[in-house]
Tab-separated table of C-alpha atoms and ligand atoms in Angstrom:
chain	number	residue	atom	x	y	z
Y	253	MET	CA	0.000	0.000	0.000
Y	254	ASN	CA	1.239	3.454	-0.765
Y	255	PRO	CA	1.917	5.281	2.514
Y	256	TYR	CA	0.722	8.630	1.156
Y	257	GLY	CA	-2.809	7.748	0.179
Y	258	SER	CA	-4.985	5.517	-1.863
Y	259	GLU	CA	-3.852	4.559	-5.357
Y	260	SER	CA	-7.481	4.817	-6.442
Y	261	ASP	CA	-7.228	8.553	-5.827
Y	262	LEU	CA	-4.627	8.979	-8.561
Y	263	THR	CA	-7.090	10.659	-10.872
Y	264	GLY	CA	-5.240	13.883	-11.551
Y	265	ALA	CA	-2.668	12.737	-14.076
Y	266	ALA	CA	-4.683	13.671	-17.147
Y	267	THR	CA	-5.603	17.029	-15.649
Y	268	LEU	CA	-1.994	17.779	-14.781
Y	269	THR	CA	-0.486	17.256	-18.201
Y	270	SER	CA	-2.948	19.661	-19.760
Y	271	CYS	CA	-2.622	22.228	-16.959
Y	272	PRO	CA	-1.419	25.537	-18.440
Y	273	THR	CA	1.339	27.402	-16.601
Y	274	SER	CA	-0.912	30.423	-16.079
Y	275	PHE	CA	-3.521	28.419	-14.212
Y	276	ILE	CA	-3.833	28.686	-10.429
Y	277	PRO	CA	-5.892	25.753	-9.175
Y	278	LYS	CA	-8.466	26.290	-6.476
Y	279	ALA	CA	-7.252	23.286	-4.502
Y	280	VAL	CA	-4.372	20.810	-4.464
Y	281	ARG	CA	-4.668	17.388	-2.880
Y	282	GLY	CA	-2.005	15.061	-1.504
Y	283	SER	CA	-0.202	14.234	1.716
Y	284	LEU	CA	0.751	17.584	3.242
Y	285	PHE	CA	3.735	18.175	5.539
Y	286	PHE	CA	5.154	21.415	6.906
Y	287	PHE	CA	6.657	22.898	10.049
Y	288	LEU	CA	5.216	25.337	12.567
Y	289	ASP	CA	8.397	25.526	14.626
Y	290	ASP	CA	11.946	24.218	15.055
Y	291	PRO	CA	11.813	20.464	15.741
Y	292	GLY	CA	15.129	20.621	17.622
Y	293	THR	CA	16.916	17.295	17.734
Y	294	ASP	CA	13.945	15.243	18.933
Y	295	ASN	CA	13.277	12.075	16.997
Y	296	ASP	CA	9.515	12.653	16.971
Y	297	PRO	CA	8.820	16.349	17.519
Y	298	VAL	CA	5.052	16.129	16.936
Y	299	SER	CA	4.213	19.614	18.134
Y	300	SER	CA	6.594	21.233	15.639
Y	301	TYR	CA	4.878	20.105	12.424
Y	302	ARG	CA	1.560	19.374	10.738
Y	303	TYR	CA	0.948	16.311	8.634
Y	304	TYR	CA	-2.244	15.444	6.767
Y	305	GLU	CA	-2.033	12.023	5.162
Y	306	ASP	CA	-4.886	12.946	2.834
Y	307	GLY	CA	-4.985	16.718	2.804
Y	308	ILE	CA	-6.101	19.623	0.635
Y	309	LEU	CA	-4.435	22.979	0.187
Y	310	ILE	CA	-6.750	25.827	-0.865
Y	311	LEU	CA	-5.232	28.636	-2.962
Y	312	THR	CA	-6.354	32.226	-3.435
Y	313	ASP	CA	-6.782	33.695	-6.914
Y	314	ASP	CA	-3.358	35.353	-6.606
Y	315	GLY	CA	-1.538	32.160	-5.582
Y	316	HIS	CA	-1.349	32.509	-1.807
Y	317	ILE	CA	-2.353	29.712	0.545
Y	318	ALA	CA	-5.906	30.342	1.755
Y	319	ASP	CA	-6.481	27.286	3.908
Y	320	ILE	CA	-5.176	23.814	4.622
Y	321	GLY	CA	-6.602	20.743	6.297
Y	322	SER	CA	-7.792	17.187	5.854
Y	323	ALA	CA	-9.389	16.430	2.494
Y	324	THR	CA	-12.704	15.608	4.170
Y	325	ASP	CA	-12.806	18.914	6.059
Y	326	MET	CA	-11.738	21.041	3.104
Y	327	GLN	CA	-14.179	19.389	0.697
Y	328	SER	CA	-17.125	19.979	2.989
Y	329	ARG	CA	-16.042	23.510	3.984
Y	330	TYR	CA	-15.473	24.737	0.409
Y	331	GLY	CA	-17.904	22.528	-1.491
Y	332	LEU	CA	-15.107	21.440	-3.830
Y	333	THR	CA	-15.930	19.481	-6.917
Y	334	HIS	CA	-13.576	17.145	-8.762
Y	335	ARG	CA	-12.844	19.920	-11.280
Y	336	ASP	CA	-11.581	22.272	-8.556
Y	337	ILE	CA	-8.828	19.901	-7.403
Y	338	ILE	CA	-5.410	19.068	-8.831
Y	339	ASP	CA	-4.860	15.622	-7.413
Y	340	HIS	CA	-1.439	14.517	-6.218
Y	341	SER	CA	-2.760	11.782	-3.956
Y	342	GLY	CA	-0.106	9.228	-3.133
Y	343	LYS	CA	2.596	11.906	-3.091
Y	344	LEU	CA	4.003	14.207	-0.428
Y	345	ILE	CA	3.517	17.976	-0.752
Y	346	VAL	CA	6.011	20.119	1.181
Y	347	PRO	CA	7.065	23.789	1.026
Y	348	GLY	CA	9.537	24.566	-1.788
Y	349	PHE	CA	13.126	23.988	-0.747
Y	350	ILE	CA	15.393	26.944	0.098
Y	351	ASP	CA	19.079	26.870	-0.896
Y	352	THR	CA	20.939	29.525	1.110
Y	353	HIS	CA	24.291	29.468	-0.656
Y	354	THR	CA	25.079	28.996	-4.332
Y	355	HIS	CA	27.009	30.625	-7.222
Y	356	TYR	CA	25.214	30.630	-10.551
Y	357	PRO	CA	28.296	31.589	-12.637
Y	358	GLN	CA	29.945	28.391	-11.422
Y	359	SER	CA	27.305	26.116	-12.968
Y	360	GLY	CA	29.733	25.136	-15.723
Y	361	ILE	CA	32.541	24.031	-13.406
Y	362	ILE	CA	30.608	21.713	-11.135
Y	363	ALA	CA	32.677	18.521	-10.764
Y	364	ALA	CA	36.019	20.134	-11.686
Y	365	TYR	CA	38.744	17.807	-10.487
Y	366	GLY	CA	41.581	17.975	-8.100
Y	367	TYR	CA	42.100	21.052	-5.925
Y	368	GLN	CA	41.242	22.582	-2.582
Y	369	LEU	CA	39.700	26.002	-2.057
Y	370	ILE	CA	42.289	28.614	-3.094
Y	371	GLU	CA	43.689	26.632	-6.042
Y	372	TRP	CA	40.161	25.636	-7.082
Y	373	LEU	CA	39.170	29.313	-7.231
Y	374	GLU	CA	42.251	30.220	-9.285
Y	375	LYS	CA	42.127	27.228	-11.595
Y	376	TYR	CA	38.386	26.973	-12.236
Y	377	ALA	CA	36.120	29.560	-10.616
Y	378	PHE	CA	37.815	32.800	-11.677
Y	379	PRO	CA	38.149	31.898	-15.394
Y	380	ALA	CA	34.528	30.684	-15.450
Y	381	GLU	CA	33.246	33.882	-13.845
Y	382	ALA	CA	35.121	36.065	-16.359
Y	383	GLU	CA	32.620	35.053	-19.042
Y	384	PHE	CA	29.804	36.822	-17.209
Y	385	ILE	CA	30.919	40.188	-18.516
Y	386	ASP	CA	28.676	39.214	-21.463
Y	387	LYS	CA	25.032	39.745	-20.522
Y	388	HIS	CA	23.734	37.455	-23.248
Y	389	TYR	CA	25.845	34.608	-21.883
Y	390	ALA	CA	24.811	35.498	-18.298
Y	391	ARG	CA	21.173	35.326	-19.328
Y	392	THR	CA	21.616	31.900	-20.926
Y	393	ILE	CA	23.319	30.472	-17.831
Y	394	SER	CA	20.753	32.146	-15.544
Y	395	ARG	CA	17.961	30.359	-17.370
Y	396	PHE	CA	19.745	27.030	-17.073
Y	397	PHE	CA	20.614	27.600	-13.418
Y	398	LEU	CA	17.107	28.637	-12.338
Y	399	SER	CA	15.542	25.716	-14.158
Y	400	GLU	CA	17.999	23.344	-12.439
Y	401	LEU	CA	16.999	24.811	-9.071
Y	402	LEU	CA	13.328	24.310	-9.875
Y	403	ARG	CA	13.823	20.831	-11.341
Y	404	ASN	CA	15.338	19.960	-7.976
Y	405	GLY	CA	12.460	21.469	-6.005
Y	406	THR	CA	14.310	24.608	-4.905
Y	407	THR	CA	11.945	27.561	-5.139
Y	408	THR	CA	14.075	30.133	-3.299
Y	409	ALA	CA	17.849	30.606	-3.286
Y	410	LEU	CA	20.473	33.041	-2.051
Y	411	ILE	CA	22.696	33.410	-5.104
Y	412	PHE	CA	26.116	34.883	-5.903
Y	413	GLY	CA	26.603	36.513	-9.305
Y	414	SER	CA	30.028	37.316	-10.701
Y	415	VAL	CA	31.764	40.664	-10.168
Y	416	HIS	CA	29.894	42.062	-13.182
Y	417	LYS	CA	26.766	44.131	-12.653
Y	418	VAL	CA	25.181	42.529	-15.734
Y	419	SER	CA	25.487	39.091	-14.140
Y	420	ALA	CA	23.057	40.142	-11.393
Y	421	GLU	CA	20.787	41.943	-13.870
Y	422	ALA	CA	20.518	38.851	-16.070
Y	423	LEU	CA	19.766	36.621	-13.080
Y	424	PHE	CA	17.106	38.980	-11.722
Y	425	GLU	CA	15.448	39.424	-15.124
Y	426	GLU	CA	15.146	35.663	-15.599
Y	427	ALA	CA	13.871	35.108	-12.031
Y	428	GLU	CA	11.328	37.885	-12.523
Y	429	LYS	CA	9.945	36.108	-15.616
Y	430	LEU	CA	9.425	32.990	-13.490
Y	431	ASN	CA	8.048	35.012	-10.560
Y	432	MET	CA	10.608	33.161	-8.428
Y	433	ARG	CA	11.540	34.456	-4.974
Y	434	ILE	CA	15.312	34.807	-5.063
Y	435	ILE	CA	17.941	36.871	-3.302
Y	436	GLY	CA	21.146	37.686	-5.138
Y	437	GLY	CA	23.964	40.098	-5.665
Y	438	LYS	CA	27.000	40.964	-7.717
Y	439	ILE	CA	30.308	40.008	-6.108
Y	440	MET	CA	32.455	42.780	-4.612
Y	441	MET	CA	36.128	41.934	-5.160
Y	442	ASP	CA	38.902	44.528	-5.488
Y	443	ARG	CA	42.068	42.583	-4.655
Y	444	ASN	CA	43.772	39.168	-4.633
Y	445	ALA	CA	42.077	37.944	-7.795
Y	446	PRO	CA	42.952	38.247	-11.501
Y	447	GLN	CA	42.950	41.836	-12.760
Y	448	TYR	CA	40.163	41.030	-15.246
Y	449	LEU	CA	37.799	40.233	-12.345
Y	450	LEU	CA	38.467	43.174	-10.049
Y	451	ASP	CA	36.131	46.043	-9.313
Y	452	THR	CA	36.989	49.004	-7.077
Y	453	PRO	CA	35.415	50.234	-3.844
Y	454	GLU	CA	33.708	52.969	-5.886
Y	455	THR	CA	32.296	50.780	-8.675
Y	456	ALA	CA	31.309	48.041	-6.217
Y	457	TYR	CA	29.358	50.655	-4.296
Y	458	SER	CA	27.717	52.358	-7.268
Y	459	ASP	CA	26.850	49.096	-9.069
Y	460	SER	CA	25.432	47.456	-5.934
Y	461	LYS	CA	23.475	50.611	-5.077
Y	462	ALA	CA	21.992	50.805	-8.577
Y	463	LEU	CA	20.988	47.129	-8.422
Y	464	ILE	CA	19.380	47.597	-4.996
Y	465	GLU	CA	17.440	50.634	-6.160
Y	466	THR	CA	16.203	48.889	-9.308
Y	467	TRP	CA	15.457	45.448	-7.918
Y	468	HIS	CA	15.313	45.136	-4.136
Y	469	ASN	CA	11.622	44.812	-3.190
Y	470	LYS	CA	10.870	46.643	-6.438
Y	471	ARG	CA	10.456	44.042	-9.176
Y	472	GLY	CA	9.127	40.472	-9.060
Y	473	ARG	CA	9.970	38.708	-5.829
Y	474	ILE	CA	13.613	39.807	-5.894
Y	475	ARG	CA	15.703	40.957	-2.966
Y	476	TYR	CA	19.299	42.068	-2.951
Y	477	ALA	CA	22.296	40.685	-1.068
Y	478	ILE	CA	25.462	42.732	-0.701
Y	479	THR	CA	28.078	40.222	-1.747
Y	480	PRO	CA	31.742	40.680	-0.800
Y	481	ARG	CA	33.239	37.365	-2.019
Y	482	PHE	CA	35.257	36.867	1.180
Y	483	ALA	CA	37.478	38.977	3.401
Y	484	ALA	CA	40.663	38.181	1.474
Y	485	THR	CA	39.381	39.629	-1.803
Y	486	SER	CA	38.068	42.939	-0.471
Y	487	SER	CA	40.133	45.882	0.755
Y	488	ASN	CA	39.263	47.775	3.927
Y	489	GLU	CA	37.803	50.525	1.746
Y	490	GLN	CA	35.566	48.066	-0.063
Y	491	LEU	CA	34.331	46.461	3.166
Y	492	GLN	CA	33.481	49.963	4.360
Y	493	THR	CA	31.323	50.485	1.271
Y	494	ALA	CA	29.621	47.132	1.954
Y	495	GLN	CA	28.912	48.376	5.465
Y	496	ARG	CA	27.376	51.603	4.153
Y	497	LEU	CA	25.043	49.691	1.845
Y	498	TYR	CA	24.092	47.061	4.450
Y	499	HIS	CA	22.983	49.767	6.841
Y	500	ALA	CA	21.405	52.104	4.293
Y	501	TYR	CA	18.589	49.894	2.986
Y	502	ASP	CA	15.770	48.033	4.736
Y	503	ASP	CA	15.833	44.259	4.472
Y	504	VAL	CA	18.975	43.986	2.315
Y	505	TYR	CA	21.057	40.884	2.892
Y	506	LEU	CA	24.766	40.314	3.289
Y	507	GLN	CA	26.185	37.080	1.877
Y	508	THR	CA	29.794	35.972	2.035
Y	509	HIS	CA	32.086	33.128	3.128
Y	510	VAL	CA	33.783	32.485	6.467
Y	511	SER	CA	36.219	29.931	7.900
Y	512	GLU	CA	36.008	27.413	5.086
Y	513	ASN	CA	39.619	26.289	4.825
Y	514	GLN	CA	42.650	26.457	7.155
Y	515	HIS	CA	44.899	28.147	4.535
Y	516	GLU	CA	42.188	30.724	3.902
Y	517	ILE	CA	41.851	31.428	7.637
Y	518	ALA	CA	45.645	31.933	8.003
Y	519	TRP	CA	45.622	34.232	4.963
Y	520	VAL	CA	42.794	36.362	6.361
Y	521	LYS	CA	44.691	36.578	9.657
Y	522	ARG	CA	47.714	37.987	7.804
Y	523	LEU	CA	45.566	40.486	5.889
Y	524	PHE	CA	43.635	41.712	8.951
Y	525	PRO	CA	46.091	41.337	11.866
Y	526	SER	CA	44.131	43.589	14.177
Y	527	SER	CA	40.877	41.601	13.948
Y	528	LYS	CA	40.302	39.065	16.706
Y	529	SER	CA	39.154	36.315	14.337
Y	530	TYR	CA	37.960	35.703	10.773
Y	531	LEU	CA	34.325	36.419	11.654
Y	532	ASN	CA	35.464	39.480	13.560
Y	533	VAL	CA	36.869	40.952	10.335
Y	534	TYR	CA	33.282	41.177	9.122
Y	535	ASN	CA	32.049	42.278	12.527
Y	536	ASP	CA	34.647	45.050	12.652
Y	537	PHE	CA	33.008	46.404	9.492
Y	538	GLY	CA	29.481	46.077	10.905
Y	539	LEU	CA	28.590	43.222	8.575
Y	540	VAL	CA	27.446	40.608	11.104
Y	541	GLY	CA	23.740	41.008	11.824
Y	542	PRO	CA	20.233	39.972	10.857
Y	543	ARG	CA	20.027	38.921	7.196
Y	544	SER	CA	23.756	38.209	7.004
Y	545	ILE	CA	24.377	34.659	5.825
Y	546	PHE	CA	27.866	33.209	6.116
Y	547	ALA	CA	28.696	30.135	4.081
Y	548	HIS	CA	30.610	27.233	5.661
Y	549	GLY	CA	31.884	28.288	9.116
Y	550	ILE	CA	33.664	24.950	9.413
Y	551	HIS	CA	36.438	26.104	11.708
Y	552	LEU	CA	34.633	28.685	13.839
Y	553	THR	CA	35.589	29.113	17.497
Y	554	ASP	CA	33.213	29.200	20.475
Y	555	ASP	CA	33.379	32.986	20.497
Y	556	GLU	CA	32.534	33.173	16.799
Y	557	PHE	CA	29.502	30.887	17.183
Y	558	LYS	CA	28.367	33.052	20.086
Y	559	LEU	CA	28.814	36.211	18.046
Y	560	LEU	CA	26.692	34.781	15.212
Y	561	ALA	CA	23.933	33.821	17.647
Y	562	ASP	CA	24.042	37.173	19.459
Y	563	LYS	CA	23.776	39.048	16.162
Y	564	ASN	CA	20.987	36.883	14.668
Y	565	ALA	CA	23.245	36.002	11.734
Y	566	ALA	CA	23.082	32.620	9.997
Y	567	ILE	CA	25.405	29.912	8.763
Y	568	ALA	CA	24.821	28.081	5.486
Y	569	PHE	CA	26.132	24.536	5.975
Y	570	CYS	CA	27.271	23.274	2.547
Y	571	PRO	CA	28.203	19.612	3.003
Y	572	THR	CA	28.729	18.508	-0.604
Y	573	SER	CA	31.115	21.416	-1.173
Y	574	ASN	CA	32.948	20.897	2.124
Y	575	LEU	CA	33.528	17.237	1.300
Y	576	PHE	CA	34.375	17.864	-2.362
Y	577	LEU	CA	37.030	20.514	-1.597
Y	578	GLY	CA	38.235	18.635	1.488
Y	579	SER	CA	37.567	21.735	3.573
Y	580	GLY	CA	36.444	19.924	6.723
Y	581	LEU	CA	33.425	18.788	8.705
Y	582	PHE	CA	30.977	21.441	9.877
Y	583	ASN	CA	30.344	21.188	13.617
Y	584	PHE	CA	26.569	20.886	13.553
Y	585	ASN	CA	26.305	20.025	17.243
Y	586	HIS	CA	28.333	23.019	18.273
Y	587	ALA	CA	26.193	25.318	16.115
Y	588	CYS	CA	22.971	23.853	17.578
Y	589	LEU	CA	24.239	24.241	21.145
Y	590	ALA	CA	25.172	27.854	20.398
Y	591	SER	CA	21.648	28.460	18.988
Y	592	VAL	CA	23.001	29.775	15.691
Y	593	ARG	CA	20.479	30.109	12.854
Y	594	LEU	CA	21.359	27.161	10.626
Y	595	THR	CA	20.505	26.510	6.998
Y	596	LEU	CA	21.732	24.311	4.153
Y	597	GLY	CA	23.374	25.353	0.893
Y	598	THR	CA	24.512	23.550	-2.226
Y	599	ASP	CA	27.441	25.908	-2.939
Y	600	ILE	CA	27.342	25.177	-6.673
Y	601	GLY	CA	29.906	24.804	-8.306
Y	602	ALA	CA	32.166	23.482	-5.479
Y	603	GLY	CA	29.069	21.659	-4.289
Y	604	THR	CA	28.291	18.587	-6.337
Y	605	SER	CA	24.504	18.618	-6.549
Y	606	PHE	CA	21.662	21.074	-7.065
Y	607	SER	CA	19.459	18.761	-5.006
Y	608	MET	CA	18.639	19.803	-1.448
Y	609	LEU	CA	17.665	16.163	-0.808
Y	610	LYS	CA	21.222	15.093	-1.695
Y	611	THR	CA	22.521	18.010	0.380
Y	612	MET	CA	20.514	16.801	3.390
Y	613	ALA	CA	21.925	13.298	2.898
Y	614	GLU	CA	25.526	14.533	2.867
Y	615	ALA	CA	24.829	16.782	5.878
Y	616	TYR	CA	23.619	13.719	7.773
Y	617	LYS	CA	26.860	11.880	6.974
Y	618	VAL	CA	29.020	14.844	8.006
Y	619	VAL	CA	27.220	14.948	11.365
Y	620	GLN	CA	27.530	11.173	11.725
Y	621	LEU	CA	31.295	11.349	11.221
Y	622	GLN	CA	31.543	13.560	14.299
Y	623	SER	CA	29.081	11.710	16.522
Y	624	ASN	CA	30.471	10.003	19.555
Y	625	PHE	CA	28.715	6.718	20.047
Y	626	ALA	CA	31.339	5.376	22.455
Y	627	SER	CA	29.636	6.834	25.487
Y	628	ALA	CA	25.868	7.022	25.730
Y	629	SER	CA	26.091	9.917	28.169
Y	630	LYS	CA	28.185	11.933	25.722
Y	631	LYS	CA	26.304	10.909	22.604
Y	632	LYS	CA	25.881	13.824	20.260
Y	633	ALA	CA	22.724	14.466	18.316
Y	634	ALA	CA	22.432	13.186	14.778
Y	635	LEU	CA	20.752	15.224	12.067
Y	636	THR	CA	17.173	13.950	12.266
Y	637	PRO	CA	15.066	13.942	9.089
Y	638	PHE	CA	12.763	16.455	10.765
Y	639	LYS	CA	15.635	18.842	11.465
Y	640	ALA	CA	17.005	18.426	7.925
Y	641	PHE	CA	13.630	19.202	6.309
Y	642	TYR	CA	13.179	22.111	8.732
Y	643	MET	CA	16.580	23.582	7.800
Y	644	THR	CA	15.577	23.368	4.142
Y	645	THR	CA	12.140	24.968	4.580
Y	646	LEU	CA	10.916	26.984	7.591
Y	647	GLY	CA	14.358	27.124	9.260
Y	648	ALA	CA	15.871	28.709	6.159
Y	649	ALA	CA	12.911	31.072	5.797
Y	650	ARG	CA	13.418	32.173	9.399
Y	651	ALA	CA	17.162	32.627	8.901
Y	652	LEU	CA	16.326	34.823	5.893
Y	653	PHE	CA	13.573	36.657	7.840
Y	654	LEU	CA	11.065	35.478	5.215
Y	655	GLU	CA	8.895	33.237	7.416
Y	656	ASP	CA	5.906	35.518	6.798
Y	657	LYS	CA	6.131	34.604	3.094
Y	658	ILE	CA	7.654	31.162	2.464
Y	659	GLY	CA	8.938	27.984	4.117
Y	660	THR	CA	5.613	26.642	5.365
Y	661	LEU	CA	2.101	25.904	4.087
Y	662	GLN	CA	0.124	27.984	6.547
Y	663	PRO	CA	-2.640	30.313	5.312
Y	664	GLY	CA	-1.359	33.672	4.074
Y	665	LYS	CA	1.955	32.336	2.762
Y	666	GLU	CA	2.992	32.431	-0.882
Y	667	GLY	CA	2.017	29.290	-2.767
Y	668	ASP	CA	5.546	27.935	-3.317
Y	669	PHE	CA	5.380	24.199	-2.812
Y	670	ILE	CA	6.627	20.977	-4.351
Y	671	VAL	CA	5.357	17.442	-4.809
Y	672	LEU	CA	7.643	14.537	-3.873
Y	673	ASN	CA	7.013	11.161	-5.514
Y	674	PRO	CA	7.747	8.198	-3.244
Y	675	ASP	CA	7.725	5.917	-6.292
Y	676	ALA	CA	10.242	7.932	-8.320
Y	677	THR	CA	12.740	5.087	-8.585
Y	678	PRO	CA	12.413	1.331	-8.018
Y	679	LEU	CA	14.679	1.480	-4.963
Y	680	LEU	CA	12.879	4.456	-3.394
Y	681	SER	CA	9.514	2.820	-3.999
Y	682	PHE	CA	10.710	-0.505	-2.574
Y	683	ARG	CA	12.171	1.173	0.521
Y	684	MET	CA	9.092	3.370	1.059
Y	685	LYS	CA	6.867	0.308	1.274
Y	686	LYS	CA	8.977	-0.881	4.221
Y	687	THR	CA	8.669	2.363	6.170
Y	688	LEU	CA	6.449	2.536	9.227
Y	689	THR	CA	6.566	6.159	10.349
Y	690	LEU	CA	6.639	9.645	8.883
Y	691	ALA	CA	10.228	9.996	10.129
Y	692	ASP	CA	11.199	6.839	8.212
Y	693	ARG	CA	9.595	8.156	5.051
Y	694	LEU	CA	11.228	11.579	5.294
Y	695	PHE	CA	14.565	9.902	5.927
Y	696	ALA	CA	14.132	7.630	2.900
Y	697	PHE	CA	13.450	10.706	0.727
Y	698	MET	CA	16.482	12.474	2.173
Y	699	MET	CA	18.873	9.557	1.728
Y	700	LEU	CA	17.627	7.963	-1.509
Y	701	ALA	CA	15.809	10.600	-3.561
Y	702	ASP	CA	17.021	13.295	-5.940
Y	703	ASP	CA	15.594	15.391	-8.788
Y	704	ARG	CA	13.738	12.355	-10.121
Y	705	ALA	CA	11.467	12.512	-7.055
Y	706	ILE	CA	10.392	16.109	-7.723
Y	707	ASN	CA	7.064	15.428	-9.377
Y	708	ALA	CA	5.747	19.000	-9.557
Y	709	VAL	CA	6.819	22.492	-8.545
Y	710	TYR	CA	4.413	25.373	-7.862
Y	711	LEU	CA	5.465	29.036	-7.781
Y	712	MET	CA	2.808	31.373	-6.360
Y	713	GLY	CA	0.250	28.688	-7.002
Y	714	LYS	CA	1.168	28.125	-10.662
Y	715	ARG	CA	2.719	24.869	-11.752
Y	716	TRP	CA	6.136	25.452	-13.278
Y	717	GLN	CA	6.799	23.867	-16.664
Y	718	ASN	CA	10.410	23.398	-17.692
Y	719	SER	CA	10.929	25.299	-20.928
Y	720	GLU	CA	14.660	24.444	-20.830
Y	721	ALA	CA	13.985	20.722	-21.247
Q	291	ZN	ZN1	30.476	29.710	-1.995
């Protein structure tokens, strides 16, 4: 028996294939799962989530969630007929995934062999990013990148452009066409990179300011992130301009990297000898605060974790990238104990998958590698499937201060949700039939599923159709 509902309810297939992209259905049926709160590290945190095995989501005419509940309740309350409902019975509907760290200009160098961070940047990332001086090229890669996100069930992402203003413009224009909620920015980088990729404090400021004033909360569902690549590639003057921008505009974000690699940390120490630590370089420039998202944080100290928590800043844990570049194992337990806002990122193109399901799986393994099972009294928490799905939905929305809009399926939120197919592959289907609990089923998705399990993606209530395919 299918754990998500009756096979006899699978009546929507014909309706779905003919569903135009402009159509917002009145109701969507399937198993519904979403969080109300942080599940912590409990194995069965029932009060933190809602699950309707046979549920219906009601949408408003403009694609927001109007109501949610059991199919029986919703049908009687709204007098729904068969024609009102897009039927995904037998599948699991969850909020769209949120990827909090990725670089779209690096799409073409995913799986580039053989180096660790600094050499990898010099050998692969910098030459690839140079091509984004050409807006036509940037537009083509933006289209590919956004459709890969959506194919993988990611409906919101925090995205790095290249140093070129046109790279951010192209990305925003393509996201606007899709009505996709993204946050992005052009990289600020005025030293320690090839001459052809450098801006200046002045151009970084004027280009970022112009992008903010054109796009941030102005067009589509776009927001802007001030984007110094990392401390080593920005001068003091440039970090000061980042500070001015971060404090000048409401709701702007700050995205950058911190403590990814030991050589990088030593380098930053040499460049900023008066700062107490790597994170303190950013803090000394007023860049650690709400809406600042720091990728990696693998080698952070106790004081740095505390500073992040005190400032309401977030860490994007990027396991596939950390393993691929051999950067190290993120200390998930330490971050949880310090109450740091925690999210997950793919970090394309050092990361090796666009899939947040694959990212959750690798995060689980990274946490497992550091768990101490020798002593029951000292046993550290594993990454539960509930926590992993939380970090990819409501937890990320909270870290981005967007929980009033996305990350859950409560009434009033934007209708960004995805449909997971438990029968996407023979192995997944076989394993699902052996599961007994919701936790088992979420864990099977997280460990065994990938883009093949993303059966449908809805953006503001409209089903996305892949025009890139
Ligand atoms: Zn990165």
